[in-house]
Amino acid sequence: MKVLKEQEVKMKIWWLAIVVVLLLCTVTETMSSTSKNTSNGDEEEVIGYGYKVKWAHVAGGTLSAMLQLIKNSTVYGPDIKLLSLTASFETKDRLRIRITDATTPRWEIPPSILFRRPPPPPQKPPYHHPTTTTKTTLTTPHTDLLFTLHHTTPFSFTITRKSTLSTLFDTSTTTPLIFKSHFLQLSSSLPPSLAHLYGLGEHTKPTFQLARNQTLTLWNADIASATPDVNLYGSHPFYMDVRSGPVAGLAHGVLLLNSNGMDIEYTGDQITYKVIGGIIDLYVFSGPTPVTVVDQYTQFIGRPAPMPYWSFGFHQCRYGYHDVNELQSVVAGYAKAKIPLEVMWTDIDYMDAYKDFTFDPVNFPLDKMQQLVTMLHKNGQKYVVIVDPGINTNASYGTFIRGMKLDVFVKRFGKPYLGEVWPGPVYFPDFLNPATVTFWTDEIKRFRKLLPVDGLWIDMNEVSNFNTSTPYPESILDDPPYKINDSGVHRPILSKTMPPSALHYGNISEYNVHNLYGHLEARVTHAALTKVTKERPFVLSRSTFVGSGKYTAHWTGDNAATWDDLAYSIPSILNFGLFGIPMVGADICGFIGNTTEELCRRWIQLGAFYPFSRDHSAIGTAYQELYRWKSVAKTARKVLGLRYRLLPFFYTLMFEAHVAGLPIARPLFFTFPKDTNTYSVSSQFLLGRGVLVSPVLKPGAVSVNAYFPQGNWFDLFDYTRNILAMQGEAMTTQAARKTPFNLLVVLSEERDSVGDLFLDNGVDITMAREKNTWSFVIFSAISTNNSIIITSNVINREFAVAQKLIINKITILGLRNLKKIQAYTLKAGGRVLQNHESSLTSYSDKRGKFIVAEIPGLQLPVGYDFMLNIRLKKSEDTSFTNST
């Protein structure tokens, strides 16, 4: 997370992958293979020849097959001779293909880390299996997927969408499967003109859609996200493929569930996984829309954790605040400038010599820190601090003493592995060890008894290590035969992290669980905060893996104060929405380097609409709190004022994420999948279905070249078929929640306008469990030539009624050429209210094309169903908006 004094000079080395067709003379069969250049470049060595089907059959809804090696190759080690393949439909929308060593168990992510059903049991070969079979297929009447195992030499398989006959995954025209102890390779061809891929992170990219002809490396590393096109903090081997034909907008997802390091080569017409361990555990999610793909994916990996309501406020942090007095001055500065501030953060500065769970006795003494937190809580504000995983080995340090007593640290050569991070020499907790759960929970409990922080920020958990250990010569793990493109220069995988030969609980090697470290820490921290606070926890983790959204929010790491990084933040945030981590944001105004007034002003205009909105800067850089410049402060008041009005909307989107996996920030094609122009949009995004954010991303610009899909758009955040429940502006979320609601209704002629609102206390551990602790309101609006009918349907009204929440005003957009509203009738809570002439106003919008109608002063209880019937004056030229 921090800026080191020395920066590595990184060189990009481009390797040419060459595919060769060999005519083997042993039989009259054509077999493909893969090859690599030798060191002198004069010859090519064959990496693998593939496998053939020894037998295959379908029984009990599972296709089982035995695969036999065609010919051995010693490149990257000897091939495994016999492989077991199983294909099964775990749901009608999810197909699993599992390929592993048929005789010896191999590492795979256990269900205790990512819960899933066990694989189908091994099958015995059929008593009679015909030798002339050309293929074996698997499908069900209820699925749109067809799996076909081709009995060619080498074997291959395809996955097809039955409704369109489109091939989604195809290994038949690519290089064959290679399966060695420390090198696996699987390829699929793609239709280059139809397939549009997204995902495969974590990397900083200028575009959301994956560009062709690149290698995406997955090996968690402490590399600043300001560095594009290299492996970063997390590993997510999942992609979504949105097709532009034969039916535009059909989508599916593909996950290779494997925690080992890998390179993924994407050329546009082919995708190739090169993995240094584990098994092939492939999951295909049939969709058929982008929305249903993420629903299916998060149903499998775990739904995103609900976030506390306060976390949707604005956050302020800096690495390099000098003392507690400076923290107090920053809080006062925001209050004086009348800029909302919800959460104050502190980086490692507060610690005693950078040791976890301690306080600097001079600059951040405990008594003054307690006074600070008391003041924040009195103001309705929150406080979050950082915790790094490395535990300093000072013999008098209580956390270290307790950790040693419980034997919770990762080992190498039979003793705790010694690394170095900010506090100097450290041991790293082993979050696979059950004793570590007890240890970590106890340390958090002890810390919160001293200072009742509201959340924890876990950083440096890739894991980061300032030292690089010497490879252990007796183990292949520290220096495997295939060199993934770590840091873009094929650096050794033990660089600046724990060595892969280190051992976790159960003799599990760091080699296999390296990419899981941050995920495991997030899981344990989430559980610890839940147990200690008895409230919904807030955890922010830098390192993530598949399923981390179940426990943590994420920020995009150490970006830079540049216009490029401002633009990069949008693809990064959209990617994490696909990965099931919807609570995500980038450091507003940039972390590394000095920002400028213009850049910071533009960044808060964008960052105010990140799901997670935090200003953060590095030590030694210019201060960039939003009140430092008058123009930035003015802009911040405006855009954060809008964010706080939209808090009910953000929170309802969080509820949707928790129950259905939907991202909060979404690419345009989620709402407009048939509009192929949206596939390449990387500079805009939607909040929910239709709040469009189109920021300025260039210096000196005063306009934006934005793409607006079909429909009528209003102001900066409205489009047809939307109903938004908004509240008033305030300095904190606590204050904003006490303001009346305003209902913004955008009408559509062709279909109902819809919207919803989720309500609870914002801190309960679970969402929508106990009946009287939450309410859900569904709004709809129907427009005809003669009337507009707006209704609400309240589910579990008790909570909303008890909170005495009211709708004060309803604003209606989308009436075109309307001469006059005759009258309205409002039915709510057993009452019937006729309109009064003075209570309804209408006027033309700025474009003069639409009428805006407002009904203020309603005092309408949110907790009761209502129906608003607006009668329109008949007129031949009365018309309404066209809807998409």
Coordinates of C-alpha atoms in Angstrom, one line a residue, residues 383-581:
Y383 CA -13.7 5.8 12.6
V384 CA -11.7 3.1 10.8
V385 CA -8.1 2.1 11.2
I386 CA -5.6 -0.1 9.3
V387 CA -4.3 -3.5 10.3
D388 CA -1.5 -5.3 8.5
P389 CA -1.0 -9.1 8.8
G390 CA 2.7 -9.1 9.7
I391 CA 3.2 -9.4 13.5
N392 CA 6.4 -7.8 14.8
T393 CA 8.7 -10.3 16.7
N394 CA 9.5 -8.0 19.5
A395 CA 9.7 -10.3 22.6
S396 CA 7.8 -7.8 24.8
Y397 CA 5.0 -7.2 22.3
G398 CA 1.8 -8.7 23.7
T399 CA 0.2 -9.7 20.3
F400 CA 3.4 -11.5 19.4
I401 CA 3.6 -13.3 22.7
R402 CA 0.0 -14.5 22.5
G403 CA 0.5 -15.6 18.9
M404 CA 3.6 -17.6 19.7
K405 CA 1.7 -19.2 22.6
L406 CA -1.0 -20.4 20.3
D407 CA 1.4 -21.3 17.5
V408 CA -0.5 -19.4 14.8
F409 CA 2.2 -18.4 12.4
V410 CA 3.1 -19.7 8.9
K411 CA 6.2 -21.9 9.1
R412 CA 9.2 -22.7 6.9
F413 CA 11.8 -25.4 7.9
G414 CA 9.7 -26.2 11.0
K415 CA 9.7 -22.7 12.5
P416 CA 7.8 -19.5 11.9
Y417 CA 8.8 -17.9 8.7
L418 CA 10.5 -14.5 9.2
G419 CA 9.6 -11.7 6.9
E420 CA 10.0 -7.9 7.0
V421 CA 7.3 -5.3 6.6
W422 CA 6.7 -1.8 8.2
P423 CA 7.5 -2.8 11.8
G424 CA 10.6 -4.6 10.8
P425 CA 10.9 -8.4 11.4
V426 CA 7.5 -10.1 11.3
Y427 CA 5.8 -13.4 11.4
F428 CA 2.6 -13.9 9.4
P429 CA -0.5 -15.4 10.9
D430 CA -1.7 -18.6 9.3
F431 CA -5.4 -18.0 8.6
L432 CA -5.9 -21.6 7.7
N433 CA -5.1 -22.6 11.3
P434 CA -8.2 -22.8 13.6
A435 CA -6.2 -21.4 16.4
T436 CA -5.6 -18.2 14.4
V437 CA -9.3 -17.5 14.4
T438 CA -9.2 -17.5 18.2
F439 CA -6.0 -15.4 18.2
W440 CA -7.2 -12.8 15.7
T441 CA -10.6 -12.5 17.3
D442 CA -9.1 -12.0 20.7
E443 CA -6.7 -9.3 19.4
I444 CA -9.5 -7.4 17.8
K445 CA -11.6 -7.7 21.0
R446 CA -8.7 -6.4 23.1
F447 CA -8.1 -3.5 20.7
R448 CA -11.8 -2.4 20.5
K449 CA -12.0 -2.4 24.3
L450 CA -9.4 0.3 24.1
L451 CA -10.7 2.1 21.1
P452 CA -14.2 1.2 19.7
V453 CA -13.3 1.5 16.0
D454 CA -16.2 1.0 13.6
G455 CA -14.4 -1.1 10.9
L456 CA -11.0 -2.5 9.9
W457 CA -8.9 -2.0 6.9
I458 CA -6.7 -5.0 6.1
D459 CA -3.8 -4.2 3.9
M460 CA -0.5 -5.7 2.7
N461 CA -2.2 -9.1 2.6
E462 CA -1.0 -10.5 -0.8
V463 CA 1.1 -11.2 1.4
S464 CA 3.6 -8.3 1.0
N465 CA 7.2 -8.9 2.2
F466 CA 10.0 -6.4 1.9
N467 CA 12.5 -9.2 1.6
T468 CA 12.9 -12.0 -1.0
S469 CA 13.9 -15.3 0.4
T470 CA 16.5 -17.6 -1.0
P471 CA 14.8 -20.5 -2.9
Y472 CA 14.9 -23.8 -1.1
P473 CA 17.0 -26.1 -3.4
E474 CA 15.2 -29.2 -2.3
S475 CA 11.8 -27.9 -3.4
I476 CA 10.5 -27.2 -6.9
L477 CA 7.9 -24.9 -5.4
D478 CA 10.1 -21.8 -5.0
D479 CA 11.2 -22.1 -8.6
P480 CA 8.7 -24.0 -10.7
P481 CA 9.6 -25.0 -14.2
Y482 CA 7.1 -22.7 -15.9
K483 CA 7.7 -19.0 -15.1
I484 CA 4.4 -17.0 -15.0
N485 CA 4.7 -13.4 -16.0
D486 CA 4.9 -12.0 -12.5
S487 CA 5.3 -8.2 -12.4
G488 CA 5.4 -8.3 -16.2
V489 CA 9.0 -9.4 -16.2
H490 CA 8.7 -13.1 -15.3
R491 CA 10.2 -12.4 -11.9
P492 CA 10.5 -15.4 -9.5
I493 CA 7.2 -16.0 -7.7
L494 CA 8.9 -15.8 -4.3
S495 CA 9.8 -12.2 -4.9
K496 CA 8.6 -9.8 -2.2
T497 CA 6.3 -12.3 -0.6
M498 CA 6.3 -15.4 1.5
P499 CA 8.3 -18.2 -0.2
P500 CA 6.0 -20.8 -1.8
S501 CA 7.8 -23.5 0.1
A502 CA 6.4 -22.1 3.4
L503 CA 3.8 -24.3 5.1
H504 CA 0.4 -23.5 6.4
Y505 CA -1.8 -25.6 8.8
G506 CA -2.3 -29.1 7.6
N507 CA 1.0 -29.0 5.6
I508 CA -0.6 -27.0 2.9
S509 CA 2.1 -25.2 0.9
E510 CA 2.1 -21.4 0.4
Y511 CA 2.5 -22.4 -3.3
N512 CA -1.1 -23.6 -3.4
V513 CA -2.7 -21.0 -1.1
H514 CA -0.7 -17.8 -1.9
N515 CA -3.6 -16.3 -3.8
L516 CA -6.0 -17.1 -0.9
Y517 CA -4.1 -15.3 1.9
G518 CA -6.0 -12.0 1.7
H519 CA -9.3 -13.9 1.2
L520 CA -8.7 -16.0 4.3
E521 CA -7.7 -12.9 6.4
A522 CA -10.9 -11.1 5.3
R523 CA -13.0 -14.1 6.2
V524 CA -11.5 -14.3 9.7
T525 CA -11.7 -10.5 10.2
H526 CA -15.3 -10.4 9.1
A527 CA -16.2 -13.2 11.6
A528 CA -14.2 -11.6 14.4
L529 CA -15.9 -8.2 14.0
T530 CA -19.3 -9.9 13.8
K531 CA -18.7 -11.7 17.0
V532 CA -17.1 -8.8 18.9
T533 CA -19.5 -6.0 17.8
K534 CA -22.7 -8.0 17.4
E535 CA -23.3 -5.7 14.4
R536 CA -22.8 -5.8 10.6
P537 CA -19.0 -5.6 10.1
F538 CA -17.2 -3.4 7.7
V539 CA -13.9 -4.8 6.3
L540 CA -11.9 -3.3 3.5
S541 CA -9.3 -5.6 2.0
R542 CA -6.7 -5.0 -0.6
S543 CA -6.1 -8.6 -1.6
T544 CA -9.1 -10.7 -2.8
F545 CA -10.0 -14.0 -4.4
V546 CA -13.0 -15.7 -5.8
G547 CA -15.8 -15.3 -3.2
S548 CA -14.1 -12.5 -1.2
G549 CA -17.2 -10.3 -1.6
K550 CA -18.9 -12.5 0.9
Y551 CA -16.7 -10.9 3.6
T552 CA -15.2 -7.6 2.4
A553 CA -15.2 -4.5 0.4
H554 CA -12.3 -3.5 -1.8
W555 CA -10.5 -0.5 -3.1
T556 CA -8.3 -0.5 -6.2
G557 CA -5.1 0.0 -4.3
D558 CA -2.2 2.4 -4.9
N559 CA -3.3 4.4 -7.9
A560 CA -1.6 7.7 -8.8
A561 CA -2.8 11.3 -9.1
T562 CA -2.9 11.3 -12.9
W563 CA -5.7 11.7 -15.4
D564 CA -4.9 8.2 -16.7
D565 CA -5.6 6.7 -13.3
L566 CA -8.8 8.7 -13.0
A567 CA -10.0 6.9 -16.2
Y568 CA -8.6 3.5 -15.2
S569 CA -10.8 3.5 -12.1
I570 CA -13.9 2.9 -14.1
P571 CA -12.9 -0.4 -15.7
S572 CA -11.4 -1.6 -12.3
I573 CA -14.7 -0.9 -10.4
L574 CA -16.8 -2.5 -13.1
N575 CA -14.6 -5.6 -13.0
F576 CA -15.1 -6.1 -9.3
G577 CA -18.8 -5.8 -9.8
L578 CA -18.5 -8.9 -12.0
F579 CA -16.3 -10.6 -9.4
G580 CA -19.0 -10.3 -6.8
I581 CA -17.4 -7.5 -4.8

